Amino acid sequence: MLTVAELFATDTLITAEEREIRDTVAAFTDRRIRPYIAEWFETGSFPVREIAPELGKMGVLGMHLEGYGCAGLPATAYGLACQELEAADSGLRSLVSVQGSLAMTAIHKYGSEEQKNHWLPDMAAGRTLGCFGLTEPDFGSDPGGMRTRARRDGDDWVLNGSKMWITNGSIADIAVVWAKVDVNGKDLVRGFLVPAGTPGFTTREMTRKLSLRASITAELTLADVRLPASAVLPGAEGLSGPLSCLSEARFGIIFGALGAARDCLRATIEYSRTREVFDKPLAAYQLTQAKLADMALELGKGQLLALHLSRLKDRGELTPEQVSAGKLNSTREAIAIARECRTILGANGITLDYPVLRHANNLESVLTYEGTAEVHQLVLGKALTGASAFR
Ligand code: FAD
């Protein structure tokens, strides 16, 4: 029997070092995540404080960043790590994405030397947790409409507003908060580092989620939050600041979502070989095989595309449109695979005894955050036609 990786010979496209990193992350998830993930998902919890230092030790937090205690590894290695993390659970990959690709990337790209030295080494080690506050209750796909504002008061900044759906928002030590400032009568988006416990800064964990349950999501409220002049990220001016961080996180999702799909397909093939219906294994029916073959094709094609895009990124040639194409393809195909796998598992597929519906439910969030599927269709539509259809 062949795995999808063997069918497409994808291992021949990665180096021995990349394979070693991938296998290290896979072994970690086998030991530290898989035995417990169903329970964490069921109870809507995740021991972030316990797991983050272990992720730090493995070098996956800010893995693609150079210096300041970060591993400085190529994009392909980071992508393969994301694939293994998300094969365990999208919540785990979200933790790594938010910490490394969003919060740490914002500081690494746009922070002062002092900010980088102060925050990044502890964040890379998983001792300090970050979150990334862009989305607001009324502005998700259109973050440029944000209402959170920062005004100058002497040397200080004073922030007011609210952020919603912020991963790790209620447990983070440092929040990267994006807010509008007035520059000569014009609004400009700037990034601010808001330490937990700053007076006026409160958070509330969002509950009753049916997706990404093994991940903490929170609302942030900023009521006259006074910050020193040094809290602003000096290098980020305009919406391109947060958007460039999102592009980094989307890249991880291109690989990550396919990890969830791979795990669904693995569990489903295993199940179909032992489950007997009408006196023979489910796997021996043509209808089942057609489904499995089609899913293997989409998974393999997605993985080839992901590897192609990561090589472009390693060469510094990856464009935002290509990231959109990868994010759209991976999330859309992954959720389709997860749902199709669920049909093969029948009633068993709706339980947490199998990973399939957990992954499918998680992928609802993955399809939506970091730019919805529709937003990425619009990005591609604009690139193909030259006409912007966002408004
Ligand atoms: P909306 O923008 O209201 O979109 C609703 C629907 O309208 C979607 O189908 C969308 O595709 C569609 N739509 C939007 N614009 C158009 C258009 N022009 N044409 C056609 N259709 C359109 N945000 C953060 O800042 N930090 C985080 O850490 C974070 N973590 C998250 C974790 C989870 C579990 C979730 C679910 C979300 C998280 N988000 C985070 C927020 C996420 O980025 C937003 O949910 C996402 O950007 C979509 O915004 P929205 O939910 O407001 O949907």
Tab-separated table of C-alpha atoms and ligand atoms in Angstrom:
chain	number	residue	atom	x	y	z
A	1	MET	CA	0.000	0.000	0.000
A	2	LEU	CA	1.206	3.498	-0.867
A	3	THR	CA	0.915	6.676	1.137
A	4	VAL	CA	0.091	9.883	-0.744
A	5	ALA	CA	3.688	11.027	-0.131
A	6	GLU	CA	4.961	7.839	-1.797
A	7	LEU	CA	2.469	8.135	-4.670
A	8	PHE	CA	3.736	11.625	-5.495
A	9	ALA	CA	7.316	10.978	-4.339
A	10	THR	CA	7.225	14.286	-2.466
A	11	ASP	CA	10.072	13.224	-0.177
A	12	THR	CA	12.395	13.374	-3.169
A	13	LEU	CA	11.733	17.127	-3.285
A	14	ILE	CA	12.991	17.871	0.218
A	15	THR	CA	16.444	17.733	1.742
A	16	ALA	CA	17.641	15.395	4.492
A	17	GLU	CA	17.717	18.348	6.911
A	18	GLU	CA	14.111	19.275	6.058
A	19	ARG	CA	13.036	15.655	6.552
A	20	GLU	CA	14.746	15.592	9.936
A	21	ILE	CA	12.956	18.756	11.082
A	22	ARG	CA	9.625	17.385	9.844
A	23	ASP	CA	10.169	14.071	11.634
A	24	THR	CA	11.200	15.784	14.880
A	25	VAL	CA	7.985	17.813	14.893
A	26	ALA	CA	5.922	14.725	14.018
A	27	ALA	CA	7.503	12.770	16.887
A	28	PHE	CA	6.732	15.665	19.253
A	29	THR	CA	3.055	15.710	18.256
A	30	ASP	CA	2.840	11.917	18.632
A	31	ARG	CA	4.150	12.180	22.167
A	32	ARG	CA	2.767	15.477	23.481
A	33	ILE	CA	-0.377	16.263	21.509
A	34	ARG	CA	-2.108	13.294	19.888
A	35	PRO	CA	-2.776	11.322	23.103
A	36	TYR	CA	-4.593	14.316	24.658
A	37	ILE	CA	-6.022	16.364	21.808
A	38	ALA	CA	-9.518	14.825	21.750
A	39	GLU	CA	-9.949	15.658	25.434
A	40	TRP	CA	-8.619	19.196	25.004
A	41	PHE	CA	-10.940	19.739	22.053
A	42	GLU	CA	-13.897	18.367	24.027
A	43	THR	CA	-13.194	20.535	27.065
A	44	GLY	CA	-12.267	23.584	24.986
A	45	SER	CA	-8.833	23.899	26.540
A	46	PHE	CA	-5.161	23.834	25.616
A	47	PRO	CA	-2.193	23.942	28.028
A	48	VAL	CA	-0.458	26.749	26.137
A	49	ARG	CA	1.919	27.671	28.979
A	50	GLU	CA	3.116	24.081	29.219
A	51	ILE	CA	3.431	23.391	25.492
A	52	ALA	CA	4.876	26.730	24.322
A	53	PRO	CA	8.303	26.279	26.027
A	54	GLU	CA	8.522	22.801	24.468
A	55	LEU	CA	7.785	24.278	21.046
A	56	GLY	CA	10.436	26.905	21.787
A	57	LYS	CA	12.972	24.245	22.660
A	58	MET	CA	12.229	22.527	19.335
A	59	GLY	CA	12.939	25.842	17.595
A	60	VAL	CA	9.579	26.271	15.826
A	61	LEU	CA	8.598	29.641	17.363
A	62	GLY	CA	9.749	32.320	14.948
A	63	MET	CA	11.494	29.488	13.118
A	64	HIS	CA	11.901	31.455	9.883
A	65	LEU	CA	13.287	34.593	11.580
A	66	GLU	CA	16.985	35.437	11.831
A	67	GLY	CA	18.755	36.319	15.083
A	68	TYR	CA	17.326	37.175	18.534
A	69	GLY	CA	17.216	33.499	19.531
A	70	CYS	CA	15.251	32.431	16.416
A	71	ALA	CA	16.238	29.415	14.344
A	72	GLY	CA	16.546	31.287	10.998
A	73	LEU	CA	15.499	28.264	8.939
A	74	PRO	CA	14.290	28.310	5.337
A	75	ALA	CA	10.605	28.592	4.449
A	76	THR	CA	10.295	24.968	3.352
A	77	ALA	CA	11.398	23.702	6.771
A	78	TYR	CA	8.886	26.036	8.417
A	79	GLY	CA	6.122	24.847	6.079
A	80	LEU	CA	6.859	21.192	6.744
A	81	ALA	CA	6.802	21.862	10.505
A	82	CYS	CA	3.401	23.571	10.124
A	83	GLN	CA	2.121	20.546	8.210
A	84	GLU	CA	3.054	18.216	11.082
A	85	LEU	CA	1.682	20.560	13.743
A	86	GLU	CA	-1.662	20.874	11.988
A	87	ALA	CA	-1.833	17.145	11.292
A	88	ALA	CA	-2.164	16.951	15.089
A	89	ASP	CA	-4.559	19.903	15.406
A	90	SER	CA	-5.113	23.277	13.750
A	91	GLY	CA	-5.096	24.836	17.237
A	92	LEU	CA	-1.481	23.827	17.746
A	93	ARG	CA	-0.428	25.245	14.376
A	94	SER	CA	-2.411	28.417	15.139
A	95	LEU	CA	-0.409	28.870	18.342
A	96	VAL	CA	2.846	28.620	16.394
A	97	SER	CA	1.571	30.877	13.567
A	98	VAL	CA	0.323	33.609	15.886
A	99	GLN	CA	3.454	33.574	18.008
A	100	GLY	CA	6.015	33.320	15.198
A	101	SER	CA	4.455	34.584	11.989
A	102	LEU	CA	2.270	37.328	13.446
A	103	ALA	CA	3.449	38.690	16.807
A	104	MET	CA	7.183	37.952	16.469
A	105	THR	CA	7.270	38.852	12.767
A	106	ALA	CA	5.669	42.238	13.518
A	107	ILE	CA	8.372	42.983	16.106
A	108	HIS	CA	11.174	41.514	13.974
A	109	LYS	CA	10.166	43.436	10.828
A	110	TYR	CA	9.018	46.711	12.320
A	111	GLY	CA	10.378	46.922	15.859
A	112	SER	CA	13.269	48.995	17.204
A	113	GLU	CA	16.481	47.223	18.183
A	114	GLU	CA	15.467	47.704	21.816
A	115	GLN	CA	12.019	46.137	21.247
A	116	LYS	CA	13.543	43.193	19.385
A	117	ASN	CA	16.132	42.512	22.085
A	118	HIS	CA	13.561	42.888	24.823
A	119	TRP	CA	10.830	40.613	23.423
A	120	LEU	CA	12.076	38.220	20.742
A	121	PRO	CA	14.472	35.880	22.627
A	122	ASP	CA	11.856	35.062	25.286
A	123	MET	CA	9.149	34.697	22.647
A	124	ALA	CA	11.336	32.318	20.612
A	125	ALA	CA	11.834	30.265	23.773
A	126	GLY	CA	8.081	30.163	24.437
A	127	ARG	CA	8.510	31.830	27.830
A	128	THR	CA	6.707	34.951	26.658
A	129	LEU	CA	3.499	34.704	24.631
A	130	GLY	CA	2.332	37.190	22.050
A	131	CYS	CA	-0.935	37.884	20.275
A	132	PHE	CA	-1.831	39.939	17.208
A	133	GLY	CA	-4.820	42.261	17.435
A	134	LEU	CA	-6.070	43.377	14.042
A	135	THR	CA	-9.677	42.161	13.661
A	136	GLU	CA	-12.487	44.145	15.264
A	137	PRO	CA	-16.129	43.225	15.861
A	138	ASP	CA	-17.206	45.145	12.736
A	139	PHE	CA	-14.052	44.826	10.638
A	140	GLY	CA	-12.572	41.470	9.702
A	141	SER	CA	-12.058	41.175	5.937
A	142	ASP	CA	-11.755	44.957	5.737
A	143	PRO	CA	-9.283	45.814	8.526
A	144	GLY	CA	-8.726	49.265	7.010
A	145	GLY	CA	-12.096	50.229	8.503
A	146	MET	CA	-10.835	49.671	12.060
A	147	ARG	CA	-12.091	52.032	14.761
A	148	THR	CA	-9.328	51.492	17.329
A	149	ARG	CA	-7.410	54.747	17.622
A	150	ALA	CA	-4.198	55.960	19.205
A	151	ARG	CA	-3.685	59.636	19.994
A	152	ARG	CA	-0.656	61.458	21.243
A	153	ASP	CA	-0.687	62.988	24.707
A	154	GLY	CA	2.679	64.648	25.273
A	155	ASP	CA	5.204	61.891	24.607
A	156	ASP	CA	2.687	59.161	25.443
A	157	TRP	CA	0.182	57.342	23.273
A	158	VAL	CA	-3.405	56.770	24.443
A	159	LEU	CA	-5.293	53.867	22.841
A	160	ASN	CA	-9.048	53.288	22.689
A	161	GLY	CA	-10.983	50.557	20.907
A	162	SER	CA	-11.623	46.849	20.843
A	163	LYS	CA	-10.333	43.779	19.020
A	164	MET	CA	-12.123	40.486	18.533
A	165	TRP	CA	-11.227	36.875	17.700
A	166	ILE	CA	-7.685	37.322	18.944
A	167	THR	CA	-5.841	34.007	19.324
A	168	ASN	CA	-4.168	33.762	22.747
A	169	GLY	CA	-5.428	37.281	23.515
A	170	SER	CA	-6.378	36.494	27.114
A	171	ILE	CA	-3.131	34.739	28.041
A	172	ALA	CA	-0.563	36.701	26.045
A	173	ASP	CA	2.131	38.696	27.839
A	174	ILE	CA	2.347	41.146	24.963
A	175	ALA	CA	-0.288	42.199	22.456
A	176	VAL	CA	0.616	43.686	19.088
A	177	VAL	CA	-2.328	46.049	18.592
A	178	TRP	CA	-3.003	47.853	15.326
A	179	ALA	CA	-4.647	51.260	15.611
A	180	LYS	CA	-5.261	54.361	13.545
A	181	VAL	CA	-3.399	57.554	14.289
A	182	ASP	CA	-4.069	60.981	12.865
A	183	VAL	CA	-1.238	62.347	10.723
A	184	ASN	CA	-2.013	65.821	9.393
A	185	GLY	CA	-5.749	65.029	9.229
A	186	LYS	CA	-5.214	61.617	7.585
A	187	ASP	CA	-5.553	58.199	9.218
A	188	LEU	CA	-2.478	55.993	9.318
A	189	VAL	CA	-2.403	52.466	10.771
A	190	ARG	CA	0.401	51.941	13.304
A	191	GLY	CA	1.359	48.992	15.502
A	192	PHE	CA	1.686	49.204	19.297
A	193	LEU	CA	3.150	46.829	21.861
A	194	VAL	CA	0.713	46.577	24.743
A	195	PRO	CA	1.976	44.558	27.745
A	196	ALA	CA	-0.620	42.508	29.667
A	197	GLY	CA	-1.673	44.281	32.822
A	198	THR	CA	-1.399	47.808	31.387
A	199	PRO	CA	-4.177	49.846	33.073
A	200	GLY	CA	-7.261	50.052	30.831
A	201	PHE	CA	-6.288	46.951	28.829
A	202	THR	CA	-8.685	44.063	29.523
A	203	THR	CA	-9.364	40.750	27.810
A	204	ARG	CA	-12.210	38.251	27.802
A	205	GLU	CA	-11.961	34.689	26.555
A	206	MET	CA	-14.524	33.854	23.883
A	207	THR	CA	-16.361	30.621	24.605
A	208	ARG	CA	-19.000	28.449	22.858
A	209	LYS	CA	-16.770	27.906	19.821
A	210	LEU	CA	-17.430	24.819	17.701
A	211	SER	CA	-14.127	25.153	15.854
A	212	LEU	CA	-10.510	25.522	17.039
A	213	ARG	CA	-11.669	24.456	20.469
A	214	ALA	CA	-8.124	23.515	21.492
A	215	SER	CA	-7.058	27.130	21.063
A	216	ILE	CA	-7.720	30.238	23.122
A	217	THR	CA	-9.585	33.068	21.420
A	218	ALA	CA	-10.279	36.410	23.093
A	219	GLU	CA	-11.700	39.878	22.863
A	220	LEU	CA	-9.392	42.791	23.752
A	221	THR	CA	-10.700	46.079	25.134
A	222	LEU	CA	-8.581	49.216	25.272
A	223	ALA	CA	-10.008	52.034	27.384
A	224	ASP	CA	-7.630	55.001	27.647
A	225	VAL	CA	-4.614	52.705	27.614
A	226	ARG	CA	-1.585	54.925	28.174
A	227	LEU	CA	1.662	53.752	26.602
A	228	PRO	CA	5.105	55.362	26.436
A	229	ALA	CA	6.439	56.718	23.143
A	230	SER	CA	8.624	53.607	22.900
A	231	ALA	CA	5.537	51.338	22.531
A	232	VAL	CA	5.013	52.123	18.852
A	233	LEU	CA	6.615	49.883	16.209
A	234	PRO	CA	8.741	52.481	14.403
A	235	GLY	CA	8.957	50.649	11.082
A	236	ALA	CA	5.252	50.045	10.395
A	237	GLU	CA	3.282	52.826	8.749
A	238	GLY	CA	0.039	51.933	7.023
A	239	LEU	CA	-1.991	48.771	6.549
A	240	SER	CA	0.868	47.105	4.696
A	241	GLY	CA	2.461	46.545	8.153
A	242	PRO	CA	-0.121	44.066	9.482
A	243	LEU	CA	-0.840	42.694	5.990
A	244	SER	CA	2.784	41.677	5.478
A	245	CYS	CA	2.653	39.724	8.769
A	246	LEU	CA	-0.564	38.034	7.617
A	247	SER	CA	1.191	36.982	4.438
A	248	GLU	CA	3.771	35.125	6.576
A	249	ALA	CA	1.060	33.354	8.559
A	250	ARG	CA	-0.861	32.454	5.397
A	251	PHE	CA	2.243	30.790	4.057
A	252	GLY	CA	2.271	28.438	7.070
A	253	ILE	CA	-1.407	27.638	6.470
A	254	ILE	CA	-0.672	26.524	2.898
A	255	PHE	CA	1.215	23.584	4.402
A	256	GLY	CA	-0.701	23.349	7.658
A	257	ALA	CA	-4.208	22.806	6.276
A	258	LEU	CA	-2.896	19.945	4.140
A	259	GLY	CA	-1.527	18.340	7.309
A	260	ALA	CA	-5.060	18.214	8.719
A	261	ALA	CA	-6.317	16.740	5.423
A	262	ARG	CA	-3.526	14.158	5.405
A	263	ASP	CA	-4.435	13.063	8.909
A	264	CYS	CA	-8.099	12.682	7.898
A	265	LEU	CA	-7.190	10.593	4.870
A	266	ARG	CA	-4.822	8.399	6.883
A	267	ALA	CA	-7.482	7.690	9.533
A	268	THR	CA	-10.111	7.070	6.854
A	269	ILE	CA	-8.074	4.620	4.795
A	270	GLU	CA	-7.251	2.720	7.983
A	271	TYR	CA	-10.932	2.652	8.949
A	272	SER	CA	-12.162	1.624	5.504
A	273	ARG	CA	-9.855	-1.387	5.492
A	274	THR	CA	-11.293	-2.832	8.695
A	275	ARG	CA	-14.931	-1.707	8.616
A	276	GLU	CA	-17.082	-4.332	6.916
A	277	VAL	CA	-20.357	-3.480	5.209
A	278	PHE	CA	-22.419	-5.964	3.202
A	279	ASP	CA	-19.857	-8.669	4.012
A	280	LYS	CA	-16.653	-7.025	2.826
A	281	PRO	CA	-14.363	-4.144	3.806
A	282	LEU	CA	-15.527	-0.667	2.875
A	283	ALA	CA	-12.153	-0.144	1.181
A	284	ALA	CA	-12.962	-2.844	-1.370
A	285	TYR	CA	-15.943	-0.954	-2.865
A	286	GLN	CA	-15.440	1.078	-6.001
A	287	LEU	CA	-17.405	4.037	-4.600
A	288	THR	CA	-15.055	4.212	-1.599
A	289	GLN	CA	-11.976	3.861	-3.769
A	290	ALA	CA	-13.160	6.625	-6.105
A	291	LYS	CA	-13.508	8.936	-3.102
A	292	LEU	CA	-10.085	7.944	-1.717
A	293	ALA	CA	-8.388	8.309	-5.096
A	294	ASP	CA	-9.864	11.777	-5.667
A	295	MET	CA	-8.874	12.919	-2.187
A	296	ALA	CA	-5.325	11.551	-2.595
A	297	LEU	CA	-5.042	13.471	-5.881
A	298	GLU	CA	-6.110	16.772	-4.330
A	299	LEU	CA	-3.842	16.247	-1.330
A	300	GLY	CA	-0.842	15.365	-3.504
A	301	LYS	CA	-1.441	18.277	-5.887
A	302	GLY	CA	-1.792	20.629	-2.920
A	303	GLN	CA	1.459	19.389	-1.410
A	304	LEU	CA	3.303	19.824	-4.702
A	305	LEU	CA	1.969	23.362	-4.987
A	306	ALA	CA	2.975	24.071	-1.373
A	307	LEU	CA	6.516	22.854	-2.018
A	308	HIS	CA	6.749	24.892	-5.212
A	309	LEU	CA	5.603	28.020	-3.355
A	310	SER	CA	8.011	27.407	-0.473
A	311	ARG	CA	10.939	27.109	-2.888
A	312	LEU	CA	9.869	30.429	-4.431
A	313	LYS	CA	9.789	31.890	-0.918
A	314	ASP	CA	13.240	30.486	-0.133
A	315	ARG	CA	14.487	32.315	-3.223
A	316	GLY	CA	12.708	35.516	-2.158
A	317	GLU	CA	10.408	35.383	-5.183
A	318	LEU	CA	7.011	34.527	-3.633
A	319	THR	CA	4.313	37.142	-4.336
A	320	PRO	CA	1.213	37.900	-2.199
A	321	GLU	CA	-1.004	36.633	-5.054
A	322	GLN	CA	0.809	33.298	-5.012
A	323	VAL	CA	0.316	33.107	-1.238
A	324	SER	CA	-3.407	33.752	-1.802
A	325	ALA	CA	-3.546	30.993	-4.427
A	326	GLY	CA	-1.889	28.544	-2.024
A	327	LYS	CA	-3.990	29.514	1.003
A	328	LEU	CA	-7.218	29.301	-1.006
A	329	ASN	CA	-6.341	25.956	-2.551
A	330	SER	CA	-5.073	24.281	0.617
A	331	THR	CA	-7.909	25.356	2.906
A	332	ARG	CA	-10.662	24.702	0.375
A	333	GLU	CA	-9.369	21.250	-0.575
A	334	ALA	CA	-8.524	20.339	3.023
A	335	ILE	CA	-12.018	21.038	4.278
A	336	ALA	CA	-13.531	19.162	1.318
A	337	ILE	CA	-11.298	16.169	2.102
A	338	ALA	CA	-12.171	16.266	5.814
A	339	ARG	CA	-15.897	16.311	5.039
A	340	GLU	CA	-15.627	13.525	2.451
A	341	CYS	CA	-13.619	11.410	4.911
A	342	ARG	CA	-16.376	11.884	7.453
A	343	THR	CA	-18.885	10.272	5.078
A	344	ILE	CA	-16.708	7.143	4.853
A	345	LEU	CA	-16.563	6.868	8.634
A	346	GLY	CA	-20.356	6.973	8.856
A	347	ALA	CA	-21.654	7.584	12.371
A	348	ASN	CA	-18.235	6.923	13.885
A	349	GLY	CA	-17.050	9.948	11.940
A	350	ILE	CA	-19.026	12.345	14.116
A	351	THR	CA	-17.168	11.361	17.293
A	352	LEU	CA	-13.882	12.449	18.809
A	353	ASP	CA	-12.715	8.830	18.658
A	354	TYR	CA	-11.530	9.728	15.153
A	355	PRO	CA	-9.785	12.978	14.186
A	356	VAL	CA	-11.902	13.684	11.118
A	357	LEU	CA	-14.757	15.906	12.267
A	358	ARG	CA	-12.410	17.675	14.710
A	359	HIS	CA	-10.190	18.589	11.750
A	360	ALA	CA	-13.214	19.519	9.592
A	361	ASN	CA	-14.543	21.794	12.335
A	362	ASN	CA	-11.116	23.368	12.842
A	363	LEU	CA	-10.760	23.957	9.124
A	364	GLU	CA	-13.909	26.139	9.211
A	365	SER	CA	-11.785	28.677	11.111
A	366	VAL	CA	-8.735	28.124	8.936
A	367	LEU	CA	-10.860	28.763	5.833
A	368	THR	CA	-12.000	32.042	7.416
A	369	TYR	CA	-9.011	33.549	9.205
A	370	GLU	CA	-5.952	35.048	7.503
A	371	GLY	CA	-8.241	36.181	4.686
A	372	THR	CA	-11.424	34.267	3.897
A	373	ALA	CA	-11.635	32.021	0.846
A	374	GLU	CA	-13.706	34.738	-0.863
A	375	VAL	CA	-11.123	37.424	-0.113
A	376	HIS	CA	-8.411	35.275	-1.712
A	377	GLN	CA	-10.678	34.689	-4.738
A	378	LEU	CA	-10.958	38.471	-5.006
A	379	VAL	CA	-7.163	38.850	-4.761
A	380	LEU	CA	-6.755	36.352	-7.609
A	381	GLY	CA	-9.624	37.896	-9.569
A	382	LYS	CA	-7.927	41.281	-9.360
A	383	ALA	CA	-4.582	39.806	-10.389
A	384	LEU	CA	-6.140	38.031	-13.390
A	385	THR	CA	-8.358	40.861	-14.634
A	386	GLY	CA	-6.811	44.048	-13.290
A	387	ALA	CA	-10.234	44.982	-11.878
A	388	SER	CA	-10.652	45.261	-8.090
A	389	ALA	CA	-13.998	43.832	-6.945
A	390	PHE	CA	-13.528	44.307	-3.178
A	391	ARG	CA	-16.062	47.160	-3.073
B	1	FAD	P1	-16.460	39.238	7.483
B	1	FAD	O1	-15.364	40.137	7.046
B	1	FAD	O2	-17.668	39.850	8.093
B	1	FAD	O3	-16.898	38.333	6.242
B	1	FAD	C1	-18.156	37.624	6.245
B	1	FAD	C2	-18.315	36.994	4.867
B	1	FAD	O4	-18.316	38.022	3.876
B	1	FAD	C3	-17.190	36.038	4.495
B	1	FAD	O5	-17.690	34.952	3.768
B	1	FAD	C4	-16.313	36.893	3.591
B	1	FAD	O6	-15.561	36.131	2.686
B	1	FAD	C5	-17.362	37.713	2.875
B	1	FAD	N1	-16.821	38.937	2.302
B	1	FAD	C6	-16.070	39.886	2.929
B	1	FAD	N2	-15.743	40.863	2.054
B	1	FAD	C7	-16.289	40.507	0.866
B	1	FAD	C8	-16.307	41.094	-0.423
B	1	FAD	N3	-15.648	42.243	-0.675
B	1	FAD	N4	-16.989	40.467	-1.414
B	1	FAD	C9	-17.616	39.300	-1.166
B	1	FAD	N5	-17.658	38.697	0.019
B	1	FAD	C10	-16.980	39.289	1.025
B	1	FAD	N6	-7.910	38.100	13.846
B	1	FAD	C11	-6.829	38.731	14.375
B	1	FAD	O7	-6.612	39.917	14.142
B	1	FAD	N7	-5.946	38.050	15.162
B	1	FAD	C12	-6.119	36.738	15.494
B	1	FAD	O8	-5.303	36.155	16.217
B	1	FAD	C13	-7.264	36.046	14.964
B	1	FAD	N8	-7.517	34.759	15.316
B	1	FAD	C14	-8.691	34.166	14.916
B	1	FAD	C15	-9.042	32.906	15.406
B	1	FAD	C16	-10.242	32.315	15.053
B	1	FAD	C17	-10.632	30.980	15.622
B	1	FAD	C18	-11.107	32.977	14.141
B	1	FAD	C19	-12.400	32.336	13.712
B	1	FAD	C20	-10.781	34.225	13.659
B	1	FAD	C21	-9.584	34.843	14.037
B	1	FAD	N9	-9.261	36.140	13.625
B	1	FAD	C22	-8.152	36.787	14.136
B	1	FAD	C23	-10.222	36.912	12.830
B	1	FAD	C24	-10.220	36.564	11.357
B	1	FAD	O9	-9.071	37.042	10.744
B	1	FAD	C25	-11.513	37.143	10.745
B	1	FAD	O10	-12.584	36.359	11.248
B	1	FAD	C26	-11.497	37.125	9.236
B	1	FAD	O11	-10.645	38.117	8.746
B	1	FAD	C27	-12.899	37.357	8.632
B	1	FAD	O12	-13.495	38.465	9.184
B	1	FAD	P2	-14.990	38.369	9.755
B	1	FAD	O13	-15.107	37.155	10.594
B	1	FAD	O14	-15.311	39.684	10.346
B	1	FAD	O15	-15.892	38.116	8.479
